[in-house]
XYZ file of C-alpha atoms in Angstrom:
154
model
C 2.805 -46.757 33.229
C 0.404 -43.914 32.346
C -1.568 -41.614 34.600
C -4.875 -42.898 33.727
C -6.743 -39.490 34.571
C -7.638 -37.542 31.252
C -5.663 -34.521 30.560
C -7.566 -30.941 31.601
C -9.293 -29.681 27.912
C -7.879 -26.231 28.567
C -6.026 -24.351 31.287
C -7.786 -23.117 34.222
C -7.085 -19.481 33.806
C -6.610 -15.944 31.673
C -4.672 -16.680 28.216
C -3.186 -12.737 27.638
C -0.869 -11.998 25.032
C 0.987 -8.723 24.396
C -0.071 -6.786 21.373
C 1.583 -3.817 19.666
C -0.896 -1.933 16.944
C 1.291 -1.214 13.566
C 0.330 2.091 11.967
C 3.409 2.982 9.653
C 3.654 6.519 9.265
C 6.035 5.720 6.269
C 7.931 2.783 4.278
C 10.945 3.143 6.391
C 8.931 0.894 9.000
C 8.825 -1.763 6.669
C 11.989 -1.175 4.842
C 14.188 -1.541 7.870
C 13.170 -5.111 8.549
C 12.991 -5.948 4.857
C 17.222 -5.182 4.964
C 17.616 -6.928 8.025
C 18.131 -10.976 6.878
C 16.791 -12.025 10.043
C 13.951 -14.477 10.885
C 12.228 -11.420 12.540
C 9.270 -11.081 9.513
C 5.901 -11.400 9.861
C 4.719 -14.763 8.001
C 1.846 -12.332 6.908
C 4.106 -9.881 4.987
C 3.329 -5.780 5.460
C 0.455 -4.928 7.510
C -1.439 -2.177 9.367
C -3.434 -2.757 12.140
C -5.747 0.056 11.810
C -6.827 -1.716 8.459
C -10.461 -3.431 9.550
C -9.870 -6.800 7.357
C -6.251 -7.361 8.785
C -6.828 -6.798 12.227
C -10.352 -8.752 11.857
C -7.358 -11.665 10.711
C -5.408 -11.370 13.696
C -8.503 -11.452 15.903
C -9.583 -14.647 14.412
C -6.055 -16.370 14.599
C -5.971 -14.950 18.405
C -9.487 -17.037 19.210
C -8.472 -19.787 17.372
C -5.254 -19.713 19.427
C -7.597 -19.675 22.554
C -6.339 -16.308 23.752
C -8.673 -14.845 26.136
C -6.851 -10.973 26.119
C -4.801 -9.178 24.556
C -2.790 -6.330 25.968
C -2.704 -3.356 24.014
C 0.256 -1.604 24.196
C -0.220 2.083 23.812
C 3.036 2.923 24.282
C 4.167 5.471 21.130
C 7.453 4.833 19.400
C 7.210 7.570 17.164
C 5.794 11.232 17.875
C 2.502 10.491 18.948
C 1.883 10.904 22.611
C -0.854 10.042 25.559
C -2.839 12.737 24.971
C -3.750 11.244 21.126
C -5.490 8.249 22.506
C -8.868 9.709 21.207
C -6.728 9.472 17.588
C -5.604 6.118 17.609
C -7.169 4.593 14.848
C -6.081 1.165 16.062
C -7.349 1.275 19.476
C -10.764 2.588 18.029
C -10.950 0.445 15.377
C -10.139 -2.512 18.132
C -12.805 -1.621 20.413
C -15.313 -1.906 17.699
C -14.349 -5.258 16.724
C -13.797 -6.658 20.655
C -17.698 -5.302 21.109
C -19.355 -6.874 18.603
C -17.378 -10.586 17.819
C -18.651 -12.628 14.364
C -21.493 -15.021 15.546
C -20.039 -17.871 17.317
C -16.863 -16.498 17.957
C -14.748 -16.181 21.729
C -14.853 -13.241 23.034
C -11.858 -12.042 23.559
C -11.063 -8.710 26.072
C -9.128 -6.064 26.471
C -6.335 -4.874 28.833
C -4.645 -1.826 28.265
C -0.941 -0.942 28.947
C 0.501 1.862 29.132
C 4.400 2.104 29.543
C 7.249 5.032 30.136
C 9.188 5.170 26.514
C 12.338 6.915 25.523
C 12.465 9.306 28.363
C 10.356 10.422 30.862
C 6.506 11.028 30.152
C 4.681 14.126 32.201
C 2.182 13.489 34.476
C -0.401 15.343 32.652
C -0.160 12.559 29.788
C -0.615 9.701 32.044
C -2.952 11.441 34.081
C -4.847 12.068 30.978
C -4.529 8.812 29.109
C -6.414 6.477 32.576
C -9.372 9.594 32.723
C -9.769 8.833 28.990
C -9.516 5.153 29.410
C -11.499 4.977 32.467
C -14.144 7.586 30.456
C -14.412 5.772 27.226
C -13.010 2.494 27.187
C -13.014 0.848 30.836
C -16.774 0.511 31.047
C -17.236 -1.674 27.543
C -17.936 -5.094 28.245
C -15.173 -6.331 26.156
C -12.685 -4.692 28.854
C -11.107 -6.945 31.204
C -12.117 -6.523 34.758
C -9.718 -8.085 37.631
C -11.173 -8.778 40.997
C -14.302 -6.688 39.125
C -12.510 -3.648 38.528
C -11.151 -2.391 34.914
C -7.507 -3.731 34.442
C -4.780 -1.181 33.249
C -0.840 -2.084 33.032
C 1.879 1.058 33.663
């Protein structure tokens, strides 16, 4: 017998998903997963995020997914450290396109994280990565607030 009670049209709650900008700083990025015969390759081939019309696609297939966040992780892999926030093209290029959605479209928000990689990372670079955030980026309305305060992950 089935519960006669319609299902719920969506869930009750915040849809986040983790996000990791791509900004190659050669082919070797790319290379390295083209050897490996893995299933581990994007469906949409090479990409870089800080490229308006491909992160504009992964925007759209993130509302259309009914994600409400994403969380940004600023966490460098390569040589680039805290204190180049105000340099990340991604992040920049991300806020611009969070603050002013295509007509009709979800919002979606943003939550930033921001992790300890490969070693220790000073003080000073945290320290100066949540002033910069809470400066420049915490006060947008396309910044997700919890309990009504700006959200960042460490």
């Amino acid at each position: 017998m089935s519960n006669s009670s319609p299902p719920s049209a969506r869930y009750d709650g915040t849809v986040a998903l983790w996000y990791r900008s791509h900004e190659p700083a050669d082919t070797r990025d790319w290379d390295n997963i083209r050897e490996f015969s893995g299933s581990h390759h994007p469906l949409a081939g090479d990409y870089r995020t800080d490229d308006p019309a491909v992160l504009a696609q992964q925007l759209q297939w993130m509302r259309r997914a009914g994600v409400d966040a994403l969380v940004d992780d600023l966490c460098p892999t390569s040589d680039p450290r805290r204190t180049d926030l105000p340099h990340d093209r991604t992040l920049a290029l991300l806020m611009e396109q969070l603050a002013s959605p295509p007509p009709e479209a979800r919002p979606l928000q943003l939550i930033l994280w921001l992790e300890r990689w490969n070693g220790s990372v000073p003080y000073e670079e945290y320290r100066f990565a949540l002033q910069y955030i809470r400066a420049h980026l915490a006060g947008q309305p396309c910044y997700y607030r919890y309990q009504g305060k700006p959200l960042v992950v460490c």
